[in-house]
């Protein structure tokens, strides 16, 4: 094979530094999750075909990777579909498994399947890869990790309060100061829909409203009219255009605006409750912001809606999101299980940390000490010392071959190993070690115990 | 949907306790790998179809999970195969990706693809799931994790010495004392083949020899003759039947037996070198044992062959294995890259630790303290304390609803949460907390700082 091998588009190899950085993020999130009382579960990479199909809309169905049945799979192929050469229709008969598309549906499936072993409210987290047959593009991959934390089995708003604190805890631990946690409530959006007299135009309305900063009030109104939102509705909601100031003052304004909508008022109450609690508890580095244009996953969320924005110094889409949903497990026949959850956008968080240079220098567990190999006798003497170093938690190794010293030193350099140890006849007879600091160039002759101290 | 959902056969859901135990094993292995200077890489879950196919033999090709192309995949289907309804022939034209079958071929692909960025010798480890369309049975799954460490780019035997120490370090860290690291050398097997005058019967010979303990010398000889091994060969190798005693004495005997085979003698030299080094360095809890019947992956390994046996008190197949291979990357056109590596059998190690009760009690990061919820005012007061506890590394949470106290206490019990905190008017006015030990039943009124100390 003359051509170098490659990997499928939209997938990635991770080199040691990248793995170390990714695990640093995972571990930080994992630790915060556990401090907050969330417990990990893991589900299989592939689910039964029928578990996933039909859960993400038509577009989602298309983007799910299906696994071809093993053996003589055409034997059970749908005959009609085969005759018609209809790919879409044939799939279900030659594939009975599909790769996980997100962590939400497998979680719902898990809750229903294991409902008798689970103690509710159930707080779970899950950090696993998902796969989507999306067209790959910058920042969009066909294999990527999701990090989700959810609670199911309680409608208490204290959980929304907890999730806001959890976001704050994770991003503070990552030293990513200045993130904004945006919050909205589906019930406020429903109230708005009621008032503009066009529930089906709600998304058009919020999308247009979201552009206020960029294009100004007049242009926003034009867009709304163009989308078929009645002038009367726009007039009624004019006060939304000047909604600004503190969380509290926005709440007060919203009370006026949505006075005619019971559901809207309920949403305001919920937001006010959450905001009061957060004010009392305080956030370390994050800010909580009310954003009535926030409408992500509108068809899915039933209460709070969250989205996390990176610090304003960085150009980046949302780095997290979530909300309250009232019927997660309904798709599998288990009704009335309310849930609320958040997720972290790992790939984007990685890019932000990289851009702001926030990965700790110690993140990569690189080798601290390389012992130069001068021959079998020296190697054996060295390995005894290496064993001792490792016992004391120092990552150490021997260059495997008695190659030219220059080559071995170059190897240490290329791998950015900070210390090199030289062992010759003299060292062996005096039971000492010549330690060279590869950064300063300093060299000293030390005992094993001093060696451990020096490199630690 | 009336029926409870399920997962594909051969796959598993992991509940929080299982995840914690699995990660305990992963983390222990990972830490040892890094202490020994191995660096992590990760590769995509699926590879290009042609990267995997043809690398594992015909049986392997069948067991690889293929991913169906997206969209109108029948459009590009091989017409002839489609007409003939030939599943096998059709697959390559409707699938261009396949799930990773092991970590070795992706590693070889990685090394070749990234050869210009890699500094050799390259010591990498990889802990990721693999998938096989095997018939599921007890202890055999369609999705399971592999843990591999390999060095490529050096033929030094010091690496074999290091891998034996690494096995010892990992199993000692897992407190799994008394494992046996069996070692053999392909060159010794080649020498045996030379001497019995039937290279193609070598596996039959070793399989029969392996039964010596169970069925005795006469039956073993019968089996060998039955398999077509000439009497003359069996006679020549008779001394193998009484091979026992220390590593050193076995080595001495082998020298006599294989005196006529240069390759056999080379194998003995290698084993002697490794054994001498290990004797000098010592092993913490493992034992090194020479086993000339060890022939795993015979067609693959070219030097040392390793296999790890669980402690004799446990009924379990091998829990690890590996060896030296001389042409890992040849399949992708990069010649002369010698490698040596080992792997850990995660699922079996899990079962052994479970059976011997070796998982630490602290392995599950369960919640330490549950605050009972008596209403919004108390809840807010509690959350302030919870925030403080979490800052001090204590996993703590609030019961989300102001449910009946009995229900909340039951919840703590069912989740095996060791401490419960009760906050009422009195506690709030005196800024104290009533702490209940759920195991002893003891109850005390404490300040926040004492609370932290008590539960830690």
mmCIF file with all atom_site columns, C-alpha atoms in Angstrom, chain A residues 247-248 272-283 288, chain B residues 380 384:
data_model
loop_
_atom_site.group_PDB
_atom_site.id
_atom_site.type_symbol
_atom_site.label_atom_id
_atom_site.label_alt_id
_atom_site.label_comp_id
_atom_site.label_asym_id
_atom_site.label_entity_id
_atom_site.label_seq_id
_atom_site.pdbx_PDB_ins_code
_atom_site.Cartn_x
_atom_site.Cartn_y
_atom_site.Cartn_z
_atom_site.occupancy
_atom_site.B_iso_or_equiv
_atom_site.pdbx_formal_charge
_atom_site.auth_seq_id
_atom_site.auth_comp_id
_atom_site.auth_asym_id
_atom_site.auth_atom_id
_atom_site.pdbx_PDB_model_num
ATOM 1  C CA . UNK A 1 247 ? -32.522 40.573 36.117 1.00 0.00 ? 247 UNK A CA 1
ATOM 2  C CA . UNK A 1 248 ? -34.942 42.030 38.687 1.00 0.00 ? 248 UNK A CA 1
ATOM 3  C CA . UNK A 1 272 ? -37.981 35.170 39.924 1.00 0.00 ? 272 UNK A CA 1
ATOM 4  C CA . UNK A 1 273 ? -37.688 32.245 42.344 1.00 0.00 ? 273 UNK A CA 1
ATOM 5  C CA . UNK A 1 274 ? -34.519 30.979 40.677 1.00 0.00 ? 274 UNK A CA 1
ATOM 6  C CA . UNK A 1 275 ? -32.984 34.434 40.484 1.00 0.00 ? 275 UNK A CA 1
ATOM 7  C CA . UNK A 1 276 ? -33.672 35.192 44.144 1.00 0.00 ? 276 UNK A CA 1
ATOM 8  C CA . UNK A 1 277 ? -32.057 31.935 45.258 1.00 0.00 ? 277 UNK A CA 1
ATOM 9  C CA . UNK A 1 278 ? -28.997 32.519 43.068 1.00 0.00 ? 278 UNK A CA 1
ATOM 10 C CA . UNK A 1 279 ? -28.640 36.067 44.393 1.00 0.00 ? 279 UNK A CA 1
ATOM 11 C CA . UNK A 1 280 ? -28.632 34.708 47.934 1.00 0.00 ? 280 UNK A CA 1
ATOM 12 C CA . UNK A 1 281 ? -26.229 31.880 47.182 1.00 0.00 ? 281 UNK A CA 1
ATOM 13 C CA . UNK A 1 282 ? -23.908 33.856 44.913 1.00 0.00 ? 282 UNK A CA 1
ATOM 14 C CA . UNK A 1 283 ? -21.913 32.653 41.923 1.00 0.00 ? 283 UNK A CA 1
ATOM 15 C CA . UNK A 1 288 ? -26.821 34.839 35.391 1.00 0.00 ? 288 UNK A CA 1
ATOM 16 C CA . UNK B 2 380 ? -32.043 28.075 50.916 1.00 0.00 ? 380 UNK B CA 1
ATOM 17 C CA . UNK B 2 384 ? -25.603 27.756 51.582 1.00 0.00 ? 384 UNK B CA 1
#
